[in-house]
Coordinates of C-alpha atoms in Angstrom, one line a residue:
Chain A
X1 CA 0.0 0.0 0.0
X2 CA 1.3 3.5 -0.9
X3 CA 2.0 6.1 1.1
X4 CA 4.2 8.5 2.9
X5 CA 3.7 11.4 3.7
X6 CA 5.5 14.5 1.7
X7 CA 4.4 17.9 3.7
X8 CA 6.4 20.6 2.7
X9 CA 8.6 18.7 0.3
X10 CA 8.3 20.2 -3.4
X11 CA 7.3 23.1 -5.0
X12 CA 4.9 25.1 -2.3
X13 CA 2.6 26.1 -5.4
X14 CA 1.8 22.4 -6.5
X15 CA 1.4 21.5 -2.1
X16 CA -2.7 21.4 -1.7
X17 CA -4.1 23.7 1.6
X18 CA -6.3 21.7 3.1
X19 CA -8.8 23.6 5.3
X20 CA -10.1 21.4 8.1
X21 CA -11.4 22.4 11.7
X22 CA -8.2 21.2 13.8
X23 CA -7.0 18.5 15.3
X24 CA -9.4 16.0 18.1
X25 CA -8.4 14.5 21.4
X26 CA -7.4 10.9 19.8
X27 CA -7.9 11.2 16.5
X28 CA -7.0 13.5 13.2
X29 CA -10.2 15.4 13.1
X30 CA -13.7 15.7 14.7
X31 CA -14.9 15.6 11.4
X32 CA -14.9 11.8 9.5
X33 CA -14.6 13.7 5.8
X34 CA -11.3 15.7 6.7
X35 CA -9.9 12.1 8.0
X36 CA -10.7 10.6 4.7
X37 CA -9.9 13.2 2.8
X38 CA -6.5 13.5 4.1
X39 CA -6.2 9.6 4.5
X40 CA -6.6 9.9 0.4
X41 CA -3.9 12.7 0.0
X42 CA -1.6 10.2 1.4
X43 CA -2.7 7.2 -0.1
X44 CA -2.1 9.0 -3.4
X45 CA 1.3 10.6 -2.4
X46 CA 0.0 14.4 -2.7
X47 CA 2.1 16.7 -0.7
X48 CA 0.0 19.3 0.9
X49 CA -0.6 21.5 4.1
X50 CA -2.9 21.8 7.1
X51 CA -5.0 24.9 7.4
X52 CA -7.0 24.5 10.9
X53 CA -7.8 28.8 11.0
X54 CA -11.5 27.8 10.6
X55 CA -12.3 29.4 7.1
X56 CA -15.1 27.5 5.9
X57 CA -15.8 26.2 2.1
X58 CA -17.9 28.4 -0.3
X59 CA -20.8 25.4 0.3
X60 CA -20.1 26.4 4.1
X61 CA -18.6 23.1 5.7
X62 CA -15.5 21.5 6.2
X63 CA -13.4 19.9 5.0
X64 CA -12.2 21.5 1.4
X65 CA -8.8 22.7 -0.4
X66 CA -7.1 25.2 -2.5
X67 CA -4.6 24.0 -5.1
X68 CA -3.2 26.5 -7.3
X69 CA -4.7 29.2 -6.5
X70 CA -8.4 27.6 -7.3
X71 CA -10.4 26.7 -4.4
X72 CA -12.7 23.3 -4.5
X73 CA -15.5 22.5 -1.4
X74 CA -17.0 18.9 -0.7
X75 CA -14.7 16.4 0.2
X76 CA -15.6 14.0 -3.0
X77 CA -15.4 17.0 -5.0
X78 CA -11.8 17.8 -3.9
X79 CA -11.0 14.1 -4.5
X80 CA -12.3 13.9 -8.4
X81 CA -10.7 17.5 -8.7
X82 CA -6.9 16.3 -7.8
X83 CA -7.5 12.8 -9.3
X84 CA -8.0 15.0 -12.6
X85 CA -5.4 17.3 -11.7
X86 CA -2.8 15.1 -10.8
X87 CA -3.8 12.3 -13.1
X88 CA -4.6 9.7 -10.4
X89 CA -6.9 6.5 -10.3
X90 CA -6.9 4.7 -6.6
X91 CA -9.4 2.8 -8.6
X92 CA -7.8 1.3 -11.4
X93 CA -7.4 -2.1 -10.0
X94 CA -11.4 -2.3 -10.0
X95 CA -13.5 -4.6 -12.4
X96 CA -16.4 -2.1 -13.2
X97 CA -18.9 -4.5 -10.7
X98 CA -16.1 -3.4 -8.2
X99 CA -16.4 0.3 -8.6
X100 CA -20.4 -0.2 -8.3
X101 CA -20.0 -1.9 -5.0
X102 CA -17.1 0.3 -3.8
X103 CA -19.7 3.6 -4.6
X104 CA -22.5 1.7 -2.6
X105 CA -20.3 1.6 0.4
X106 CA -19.4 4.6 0.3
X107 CA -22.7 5.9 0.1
X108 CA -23.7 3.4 2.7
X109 CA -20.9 4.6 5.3
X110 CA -21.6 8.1 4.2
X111 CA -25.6 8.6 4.3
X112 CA -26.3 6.3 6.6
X113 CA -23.3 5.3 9.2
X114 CA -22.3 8.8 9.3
X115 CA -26.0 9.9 10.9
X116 CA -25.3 7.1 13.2
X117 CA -22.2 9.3 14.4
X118 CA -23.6 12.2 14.9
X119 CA -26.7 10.9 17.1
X120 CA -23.8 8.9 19.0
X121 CA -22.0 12.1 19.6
X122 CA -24.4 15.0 20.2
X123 CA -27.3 12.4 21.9
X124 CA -26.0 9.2 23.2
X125 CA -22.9 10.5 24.8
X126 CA -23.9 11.3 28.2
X127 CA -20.1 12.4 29.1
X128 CA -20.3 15.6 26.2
X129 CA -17.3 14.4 24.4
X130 CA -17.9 16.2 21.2
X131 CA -18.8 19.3 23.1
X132 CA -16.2 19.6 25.2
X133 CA -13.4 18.7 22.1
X134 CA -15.1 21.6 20.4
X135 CA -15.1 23.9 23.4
X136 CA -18.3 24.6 23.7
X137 CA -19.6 26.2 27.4
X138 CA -21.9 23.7 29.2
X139 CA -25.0 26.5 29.1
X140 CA -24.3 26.7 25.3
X141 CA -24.3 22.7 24.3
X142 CA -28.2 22.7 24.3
X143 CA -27.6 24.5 20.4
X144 CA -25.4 22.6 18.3
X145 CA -27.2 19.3 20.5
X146 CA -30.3 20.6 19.0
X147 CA -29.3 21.5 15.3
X148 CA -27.4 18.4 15.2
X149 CA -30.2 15.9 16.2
X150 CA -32.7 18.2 14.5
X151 CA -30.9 17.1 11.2
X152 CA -30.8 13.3 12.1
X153 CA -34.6 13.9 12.1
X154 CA -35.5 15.2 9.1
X155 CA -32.8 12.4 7.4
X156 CA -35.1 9.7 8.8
X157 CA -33.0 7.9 11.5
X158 CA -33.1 10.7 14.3
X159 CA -36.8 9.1 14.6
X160 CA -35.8 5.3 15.5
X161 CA -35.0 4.7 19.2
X162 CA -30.8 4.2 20.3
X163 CA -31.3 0.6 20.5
X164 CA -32.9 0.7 16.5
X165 CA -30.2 3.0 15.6
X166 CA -27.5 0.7 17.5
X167 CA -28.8 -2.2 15.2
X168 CA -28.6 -0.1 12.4
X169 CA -24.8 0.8 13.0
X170 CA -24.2 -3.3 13.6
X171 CA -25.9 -3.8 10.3
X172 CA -24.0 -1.9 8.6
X173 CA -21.1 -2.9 10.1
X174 CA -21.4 -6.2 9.5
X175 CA -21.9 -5.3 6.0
X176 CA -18.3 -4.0 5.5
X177 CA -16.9 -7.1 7.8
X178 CA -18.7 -9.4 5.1
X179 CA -17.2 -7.7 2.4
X180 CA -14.4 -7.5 3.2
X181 CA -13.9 -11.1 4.5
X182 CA -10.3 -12.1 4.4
X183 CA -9.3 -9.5 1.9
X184 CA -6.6 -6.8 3.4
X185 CA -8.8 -4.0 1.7
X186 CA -11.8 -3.8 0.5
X187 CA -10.9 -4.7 -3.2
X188 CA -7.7 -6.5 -2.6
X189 CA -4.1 -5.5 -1.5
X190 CA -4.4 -2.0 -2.8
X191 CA -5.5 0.6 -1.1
X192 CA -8.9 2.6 -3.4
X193 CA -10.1 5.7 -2.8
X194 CA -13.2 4.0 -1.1
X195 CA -11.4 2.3 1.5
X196 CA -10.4 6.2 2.4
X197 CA -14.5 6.9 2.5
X198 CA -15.0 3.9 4.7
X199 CA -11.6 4.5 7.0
X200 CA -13.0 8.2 7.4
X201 CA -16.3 7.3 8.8
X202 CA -15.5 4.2 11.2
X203 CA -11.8 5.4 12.0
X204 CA -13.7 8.2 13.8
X205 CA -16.3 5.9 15.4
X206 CA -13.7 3.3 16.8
X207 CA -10.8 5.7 17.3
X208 CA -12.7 8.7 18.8
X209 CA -15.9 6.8 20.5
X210 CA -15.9 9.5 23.7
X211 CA -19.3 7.7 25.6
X212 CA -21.2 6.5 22.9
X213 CA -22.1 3.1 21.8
X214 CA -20.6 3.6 18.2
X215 CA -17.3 2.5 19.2
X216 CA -18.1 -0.8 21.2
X217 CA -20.4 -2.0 18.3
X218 CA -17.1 -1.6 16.2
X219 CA -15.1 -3.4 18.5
X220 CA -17.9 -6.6 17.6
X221 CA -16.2 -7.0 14.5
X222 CA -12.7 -8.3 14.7
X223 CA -12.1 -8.1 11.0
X224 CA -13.1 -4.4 11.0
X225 CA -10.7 -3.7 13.7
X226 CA -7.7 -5.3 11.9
X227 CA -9.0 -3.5 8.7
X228 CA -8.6 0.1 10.2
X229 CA -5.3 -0.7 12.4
X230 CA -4.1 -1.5 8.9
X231 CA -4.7 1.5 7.2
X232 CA -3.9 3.2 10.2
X233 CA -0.3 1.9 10.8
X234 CA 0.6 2.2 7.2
X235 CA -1.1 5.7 6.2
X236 CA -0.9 7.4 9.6
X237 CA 2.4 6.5 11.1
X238 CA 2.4 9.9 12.7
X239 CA -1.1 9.3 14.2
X240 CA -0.4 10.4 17.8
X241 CA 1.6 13.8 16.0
X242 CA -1.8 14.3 14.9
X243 CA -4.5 14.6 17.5
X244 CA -4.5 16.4 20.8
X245 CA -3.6 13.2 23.3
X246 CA -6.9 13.5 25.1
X247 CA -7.0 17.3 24.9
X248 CA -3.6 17.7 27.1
X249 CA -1.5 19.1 24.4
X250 CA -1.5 20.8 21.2
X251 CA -1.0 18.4 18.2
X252 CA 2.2 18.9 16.3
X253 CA 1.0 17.8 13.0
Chain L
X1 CA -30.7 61.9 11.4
X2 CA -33.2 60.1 14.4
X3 CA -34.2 56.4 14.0
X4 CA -37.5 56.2 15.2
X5 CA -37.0 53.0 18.1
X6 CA -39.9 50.2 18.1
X7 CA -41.3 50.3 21.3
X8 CA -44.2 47.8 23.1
X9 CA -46.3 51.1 23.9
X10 CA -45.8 52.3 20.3
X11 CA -47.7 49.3 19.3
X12 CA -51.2 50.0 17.9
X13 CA -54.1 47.1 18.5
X14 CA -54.7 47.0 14.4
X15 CA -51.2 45.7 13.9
X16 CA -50.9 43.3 16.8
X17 CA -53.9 41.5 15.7
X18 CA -53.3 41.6 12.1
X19 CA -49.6 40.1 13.1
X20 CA -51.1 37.4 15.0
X21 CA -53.3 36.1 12.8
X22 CA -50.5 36.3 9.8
X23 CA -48.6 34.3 12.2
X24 CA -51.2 31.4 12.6
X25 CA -52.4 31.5 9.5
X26 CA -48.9 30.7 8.4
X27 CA -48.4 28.1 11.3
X28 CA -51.6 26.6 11.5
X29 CA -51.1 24.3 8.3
X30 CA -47.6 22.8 10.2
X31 CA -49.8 22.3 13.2
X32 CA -52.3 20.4 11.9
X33 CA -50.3 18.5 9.1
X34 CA -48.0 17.2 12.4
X35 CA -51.2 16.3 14.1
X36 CA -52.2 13.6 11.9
X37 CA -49.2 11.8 13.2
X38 CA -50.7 9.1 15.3
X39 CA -50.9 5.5 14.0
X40 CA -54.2 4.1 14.8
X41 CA -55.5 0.9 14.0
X42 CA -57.6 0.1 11.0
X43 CA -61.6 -0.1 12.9
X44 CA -62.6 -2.4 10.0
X45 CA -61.6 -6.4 11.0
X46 CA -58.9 -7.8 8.7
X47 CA -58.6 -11.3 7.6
X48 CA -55.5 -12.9 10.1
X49 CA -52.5 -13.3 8.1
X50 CA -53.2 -10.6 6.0
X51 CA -50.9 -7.3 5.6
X52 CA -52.2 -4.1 5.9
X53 CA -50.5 -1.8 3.8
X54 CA -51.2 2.2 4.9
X55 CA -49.8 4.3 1.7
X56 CA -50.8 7.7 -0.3
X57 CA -53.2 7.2 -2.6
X58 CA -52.1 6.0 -5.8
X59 CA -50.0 8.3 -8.1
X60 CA -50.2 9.6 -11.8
X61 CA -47.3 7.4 -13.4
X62 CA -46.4 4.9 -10.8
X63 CA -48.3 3.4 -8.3
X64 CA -47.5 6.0 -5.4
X65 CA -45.6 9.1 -5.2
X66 CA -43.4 7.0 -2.4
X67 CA -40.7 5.3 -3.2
X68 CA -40.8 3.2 0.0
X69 CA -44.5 2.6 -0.5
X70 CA -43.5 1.1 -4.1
X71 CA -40.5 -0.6 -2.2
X72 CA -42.6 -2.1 0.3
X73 CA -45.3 -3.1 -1.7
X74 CA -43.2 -5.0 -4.4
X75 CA -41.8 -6.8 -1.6
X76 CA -45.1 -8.3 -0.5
X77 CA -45.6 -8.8 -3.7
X78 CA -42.5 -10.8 -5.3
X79 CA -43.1 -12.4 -1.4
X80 CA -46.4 -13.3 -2.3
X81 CA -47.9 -12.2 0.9
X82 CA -51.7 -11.4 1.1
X83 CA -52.3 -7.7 1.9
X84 CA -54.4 -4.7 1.5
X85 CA -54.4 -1.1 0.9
X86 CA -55.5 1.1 3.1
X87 CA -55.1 4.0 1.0
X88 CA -55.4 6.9 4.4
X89 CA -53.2 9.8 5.5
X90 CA -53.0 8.2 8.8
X91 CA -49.2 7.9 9.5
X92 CA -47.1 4.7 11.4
X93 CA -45.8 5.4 15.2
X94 CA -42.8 7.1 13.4
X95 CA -45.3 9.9 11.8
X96 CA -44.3 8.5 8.6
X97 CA -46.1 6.5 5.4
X98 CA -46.0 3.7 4.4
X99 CA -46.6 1.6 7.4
X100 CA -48.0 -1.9 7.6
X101 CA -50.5 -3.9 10.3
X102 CA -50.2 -7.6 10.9
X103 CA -52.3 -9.5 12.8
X104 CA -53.2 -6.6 15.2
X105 CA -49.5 -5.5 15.2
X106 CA -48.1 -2.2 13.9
X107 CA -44.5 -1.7 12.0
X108 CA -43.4 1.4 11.1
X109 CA -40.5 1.8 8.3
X110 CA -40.2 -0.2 5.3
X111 CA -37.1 -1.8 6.8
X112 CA -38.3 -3.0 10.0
X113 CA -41.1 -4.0 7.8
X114 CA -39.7 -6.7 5.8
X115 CA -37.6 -7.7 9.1
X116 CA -40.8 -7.9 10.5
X117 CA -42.7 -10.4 8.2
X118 CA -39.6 -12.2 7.3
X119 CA -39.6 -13.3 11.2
X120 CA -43.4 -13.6 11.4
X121 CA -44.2 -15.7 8.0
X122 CA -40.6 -17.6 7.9
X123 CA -39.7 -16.1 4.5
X124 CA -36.9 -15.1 3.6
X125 CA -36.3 -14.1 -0.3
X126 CA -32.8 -13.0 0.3
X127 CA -32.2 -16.9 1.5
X128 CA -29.1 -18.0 -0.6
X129 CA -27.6 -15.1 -1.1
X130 CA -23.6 -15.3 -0.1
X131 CA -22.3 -13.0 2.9
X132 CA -20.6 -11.2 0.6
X133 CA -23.9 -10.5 -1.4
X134 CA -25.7 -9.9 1.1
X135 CA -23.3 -6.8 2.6
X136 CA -23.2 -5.6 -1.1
X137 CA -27.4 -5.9 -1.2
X138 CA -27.0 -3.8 2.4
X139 CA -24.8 -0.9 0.4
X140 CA -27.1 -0.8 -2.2
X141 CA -30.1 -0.7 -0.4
X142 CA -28.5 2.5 2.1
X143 CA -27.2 4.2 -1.4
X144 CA -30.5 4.3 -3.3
X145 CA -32.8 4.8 -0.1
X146 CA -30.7 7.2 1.7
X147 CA -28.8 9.0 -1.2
X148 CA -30.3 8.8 -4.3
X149 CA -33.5 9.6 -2.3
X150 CA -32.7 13.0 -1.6
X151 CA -32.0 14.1 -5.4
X152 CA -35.1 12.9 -6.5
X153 CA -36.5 15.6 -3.6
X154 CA -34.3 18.0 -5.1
X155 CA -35.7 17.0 -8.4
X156 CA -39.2 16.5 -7.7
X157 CA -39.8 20.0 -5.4
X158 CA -36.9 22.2 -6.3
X159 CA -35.8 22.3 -9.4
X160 CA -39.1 20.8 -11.2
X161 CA -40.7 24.3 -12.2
X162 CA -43.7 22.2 -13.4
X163 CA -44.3 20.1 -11.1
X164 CA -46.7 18.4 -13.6
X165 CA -46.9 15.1 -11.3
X166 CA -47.2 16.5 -8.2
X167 CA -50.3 18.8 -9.7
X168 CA -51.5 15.5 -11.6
X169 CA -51.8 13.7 -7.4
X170 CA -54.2 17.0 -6.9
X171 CA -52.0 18.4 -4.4
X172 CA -53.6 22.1 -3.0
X173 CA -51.2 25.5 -3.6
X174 CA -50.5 25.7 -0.2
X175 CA -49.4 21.9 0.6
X176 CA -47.0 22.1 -2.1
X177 CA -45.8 25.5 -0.8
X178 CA -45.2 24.3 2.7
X179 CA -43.8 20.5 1.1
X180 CA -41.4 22.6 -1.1
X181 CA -40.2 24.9 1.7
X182 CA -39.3 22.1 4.0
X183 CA -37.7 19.9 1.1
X184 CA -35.5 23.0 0.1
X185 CA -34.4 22.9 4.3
X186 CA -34.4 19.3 4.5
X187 CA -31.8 18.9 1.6
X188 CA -29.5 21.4 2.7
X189 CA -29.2 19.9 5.8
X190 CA -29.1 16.4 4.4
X191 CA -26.1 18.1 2.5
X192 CA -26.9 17.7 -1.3
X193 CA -28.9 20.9 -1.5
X194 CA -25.9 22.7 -1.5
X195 CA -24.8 21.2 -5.0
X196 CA -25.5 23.3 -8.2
X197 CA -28.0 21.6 -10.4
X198 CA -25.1 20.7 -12.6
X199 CA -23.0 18.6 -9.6
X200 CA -26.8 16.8 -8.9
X201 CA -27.1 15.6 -12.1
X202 CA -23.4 14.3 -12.3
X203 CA -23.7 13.0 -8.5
X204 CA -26.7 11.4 -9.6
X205 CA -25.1 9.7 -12.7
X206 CA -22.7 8.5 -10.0
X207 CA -25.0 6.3 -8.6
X208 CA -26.7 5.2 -11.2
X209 CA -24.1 4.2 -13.3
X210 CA -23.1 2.4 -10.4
X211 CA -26.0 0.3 -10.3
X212 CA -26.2 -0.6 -13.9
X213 CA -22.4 -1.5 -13.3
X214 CA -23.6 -4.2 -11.0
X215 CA -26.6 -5.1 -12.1
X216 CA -24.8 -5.7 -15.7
X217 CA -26.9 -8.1 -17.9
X218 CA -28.5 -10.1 -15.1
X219 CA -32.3 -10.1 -14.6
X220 CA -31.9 -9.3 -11.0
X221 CA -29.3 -7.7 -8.6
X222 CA -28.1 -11.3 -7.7
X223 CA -29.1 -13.1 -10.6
X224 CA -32.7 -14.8 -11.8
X225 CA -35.0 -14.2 -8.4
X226 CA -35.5 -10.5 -6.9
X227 CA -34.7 -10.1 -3.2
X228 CA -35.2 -7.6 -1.2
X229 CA -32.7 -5.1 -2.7
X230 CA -34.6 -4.9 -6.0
X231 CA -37.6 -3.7 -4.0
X232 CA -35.9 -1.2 -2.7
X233 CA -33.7 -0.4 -6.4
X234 CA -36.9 -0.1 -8.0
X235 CA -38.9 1.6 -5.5
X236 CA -36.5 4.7 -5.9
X237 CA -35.7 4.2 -10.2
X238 CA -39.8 4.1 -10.0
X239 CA -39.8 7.9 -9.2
X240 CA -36.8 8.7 -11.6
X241 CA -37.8 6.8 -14.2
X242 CA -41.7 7.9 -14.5
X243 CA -42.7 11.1 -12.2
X244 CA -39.5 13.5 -13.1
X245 CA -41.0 13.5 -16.8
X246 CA -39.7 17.4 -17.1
X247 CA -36.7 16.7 -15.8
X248 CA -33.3 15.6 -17.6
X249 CA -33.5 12.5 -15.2
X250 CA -35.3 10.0 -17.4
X251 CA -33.3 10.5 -20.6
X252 CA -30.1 10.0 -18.8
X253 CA -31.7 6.8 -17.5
X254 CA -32.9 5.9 -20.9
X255 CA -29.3 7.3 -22.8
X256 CA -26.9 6.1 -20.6
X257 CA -28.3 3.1 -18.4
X258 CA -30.6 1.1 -20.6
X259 CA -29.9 -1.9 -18.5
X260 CA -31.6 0.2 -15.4
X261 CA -34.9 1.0 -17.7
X262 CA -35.3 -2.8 -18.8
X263 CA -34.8 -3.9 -15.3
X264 CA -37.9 -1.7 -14.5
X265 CA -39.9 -3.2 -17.2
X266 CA -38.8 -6.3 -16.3
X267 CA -40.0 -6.1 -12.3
X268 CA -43.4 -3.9 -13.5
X269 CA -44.1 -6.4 -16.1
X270 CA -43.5 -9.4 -13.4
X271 CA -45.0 -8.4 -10.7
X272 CA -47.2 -5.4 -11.1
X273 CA -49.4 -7.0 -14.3
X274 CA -52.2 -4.8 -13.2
X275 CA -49.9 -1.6 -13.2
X276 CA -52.3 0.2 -15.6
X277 CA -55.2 0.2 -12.6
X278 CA -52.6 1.0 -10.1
X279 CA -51.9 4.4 -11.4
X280 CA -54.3 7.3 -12.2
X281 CA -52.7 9.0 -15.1
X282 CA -53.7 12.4 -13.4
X283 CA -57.4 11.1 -12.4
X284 CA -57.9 11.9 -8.5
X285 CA -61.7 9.6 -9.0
X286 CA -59.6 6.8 -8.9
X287 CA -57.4 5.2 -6.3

């Protein structure tokens, strides 16, 4: 599996900014699509720089980038922008039925696992995690709580109860452990750019679970576990550079 | 140069008044659309065994407006479970349609649905299927019901200036205000409302291509049977394929994924042979 990282090495005008909301307590980000998107930027060797000032992307979230000069929001966005750019397939191992597959778990990890998150954070987690990583005053959490779950809601799944939405997360789980079966990655020995989509969004459940359930129903699936260490060890060497120990220090990546 | 300050006691009686009835007149519709959320049980006695399907009324070019309620309804019927409509605006415990009743049970969401009376009738049409097909059939089913969904919203209410269909299903001004409102909200918070038309379209070629990439030349997703995936496959490609007709959404179905279109066919023809009494083509006398 590729990847190392290059930061700073290069010419600075071909590095890619990428804007993202600062590092979390055991993890690269709060946010699941700056940890894939930067788990892609160094699966595909493309040297770039952290911007953590808080600007946010012309579609108003986080994460996005700015590579010469040209700015590009939505995380999949900035991926098919640099693939074009930089003339890179993480794909072209995949039979066509492969890349249908690999876009259905990615849209199943994505729309639907990554609603699970955000109930397990903002709802579930009795012990504030996610409000207390983002520095929010206790008198202040009821807001964000409220927008956040108010969008799980109108998405559908903010309606079931935690144990429905608990057996939703193990489903889909489960779904990714039988895919990937004894394979080292989703399609094989090489890394694709949808093992970055699927890294992104349970990475951040198992390895930033504060007090929510998301984690421990993670933690059911062995081959999951070994499937994220993997990525982990190889693409994020530097992993404890980049988080914030727990919130005791500032991250030096 | 003074800047006259709003005040309580500046208030005149006219105003207030005429402010508070603006007010409820504009929130009285939310109100009372919200308070129809309450499942109750059907007062007429159903047959044991049989399913009773609560849906919309049925819908100009398909045979409802809801892609669940085609979902769920193809199930029971490539399941060959007994059921019947109750064609009501009564919603399930989760304030949402379609909904089913079983035996004096209720189930809410077309998931837990077909969980439901694959437990209760021992049926199971996904039986056979590998664990590897069956985590694919899960990523499918997520992609079209939680993704693809929402551009069909965006479709349907936003950028649909016709809204031929949706005027066709006798729809007043003011529910398809409100329902257009709430759909612009709800997908900008879902995230894909904050796409151009241009990246919808091209996201939405995305996933279609992907399923025609699976589905190939086979029948079905996983060969010659349906299973519960092509309910749900064809309960959204249902919407697409026959109530965006001003849209650029069926021709790029028809240009670029023919496989897609002849699947439809192929599930309406097998399993919906009375398709042409399920729809109203715009008639609201019928049901």
């Amino acid at each position: 599996m590729v990847g190392r990282l290059q930061v700073g090495e290069g010419n600075e005008e071909a590095l890619v900014t990428l804007y993202q909301i600062g590092r979390a307590p055991n993890s690269p980000s709060l946010t699941p699509f700056a940890i894939k998107l930067e788990t892609y930027l160094r699966a595909a060797n493309i040297p770039y720089k952290n911007d953590h000032s808080g600007k946010k992307s012309s579609k108003g979230k986080f994460p996005w980038i700015s590579y010469k000069g040209k700015p590009v929001a939505d995380s999949e966005f900035c991926i098919e922008f640099l693939n074009k750019e930089r003339n890179i397939d993480l794909n072209s191992h995949l039979s066509e039925e492969q890349k249908g597959v690999g876009r259905a778990l990615q849209k199943m990890v994505e729309e639907n696992t990554y609603w699970v998150l955000v109930l397990d954070r903002w709802l579930y987690d009795k012990t504030n995690g996610v409000c207390i990583a983002f520095k929010i005053p206790s008198i202040m959490r009821w807001l964000p709580r409220r927008k956040f779950v108010g969008f799980a809601k109108k998405q559908g799944i903010g309606l079931h109860s935690k144990a429905e939405v608990e057996q939703i997360l193990r489903k889909d789980v489960k779904a990714i452990s039988g895919y990937l079966g004894s394979k080292k990655l989703l399609f094989g020995d090489k890394i694709s750019q949808y093992d970055t989509a699927v890294f992104g969004q349970l990475a951040a459940m198992k390895y930033e679970p504060f007090g929510g359930m998301a984690g421990g129903v993670i933690d059911e699936f062995p081959v999951v576990c070994a499937y994220l260490d993997r990525i982990k060890t190889e693409l994020w060497p530097d992993w404890e550079e980049c988080n914030t120990g727990g919130g005791t220090r500032q991250a030096t990546k | 140069m003074g800047m006259e300050t709003m005040t309580l006691s500046s208030l005149t009686p006219g105003p207030v008044l005429g402010g508070i009835v603006f007010v409820t007149a504009l929130l009285a519709p939310g109100i009372l659309y919200r308070r129809k959320r309450k499942s109750v049980s059907s007062p007429a006695p159903f047959p044991r065994d049989v399913v009773i399907l609560h849906q919309a009324s049925r819908a100009p070019y398909a045979p409802s407006l809801s892609p669940f309620a085609i979902k769920l309804e193809t199930y029971l019927r490539v399941a060959k479970i007994p059921y019947e409509n109750v064609y009501d605006s009564k919603r399930g415990s989760k304030g949402k349609i379609p909904w089913i009743e079983y035996n004096g049970e209720s189930v809410p969401d077309t998931e837990f649905c077909m969980q439901f009376l694959r437990e209760k009738r021992s049926l199971d049409i996904n039986e056979g299927l590998t664990p590897e097909q069956r985590a694919v059939a899960r990523a499918f089913q997520k992609m079209v019901d939680e993704h693809t969904y929402w551009i069909m919203i965006l479709f349907r209410w936003i950028y649909d200036e016709t809204k031929e269909v949706i005027n066709l299903a006798g729809w007043s001004i003011l529910k398809v205000k409100i329902v257009t409102y709430m759909a612009g909200k709800q997908t900008r918070d879902q995230g894909v409302g904050r796409h151009t038309q241009e990246e919808v379209e091209a996201i939405l070629d995305g996933d279609l291509t992907a399923l025609s990439q699976y589905l190939g030349d086979k029948q079905y997703f996983f060969g010659d049977t349906p299973t519960e995936v092509d309910c749900a496959i064809f309960g959204q490609l249902s919407q697409l394929l026959w109530h965006l007709p001003n849209t650029a959404v069926p021709k790029i179905l028809t240009e670029k994924h023919k496989n897609l279109v002849d699947y439809c066919e192929r599930i309406k023809t097998n399993f919906w042979p009375d398709w042409n009494s399920c729809i109203t083509h715009g008639d609201l006398k019928l049901k």
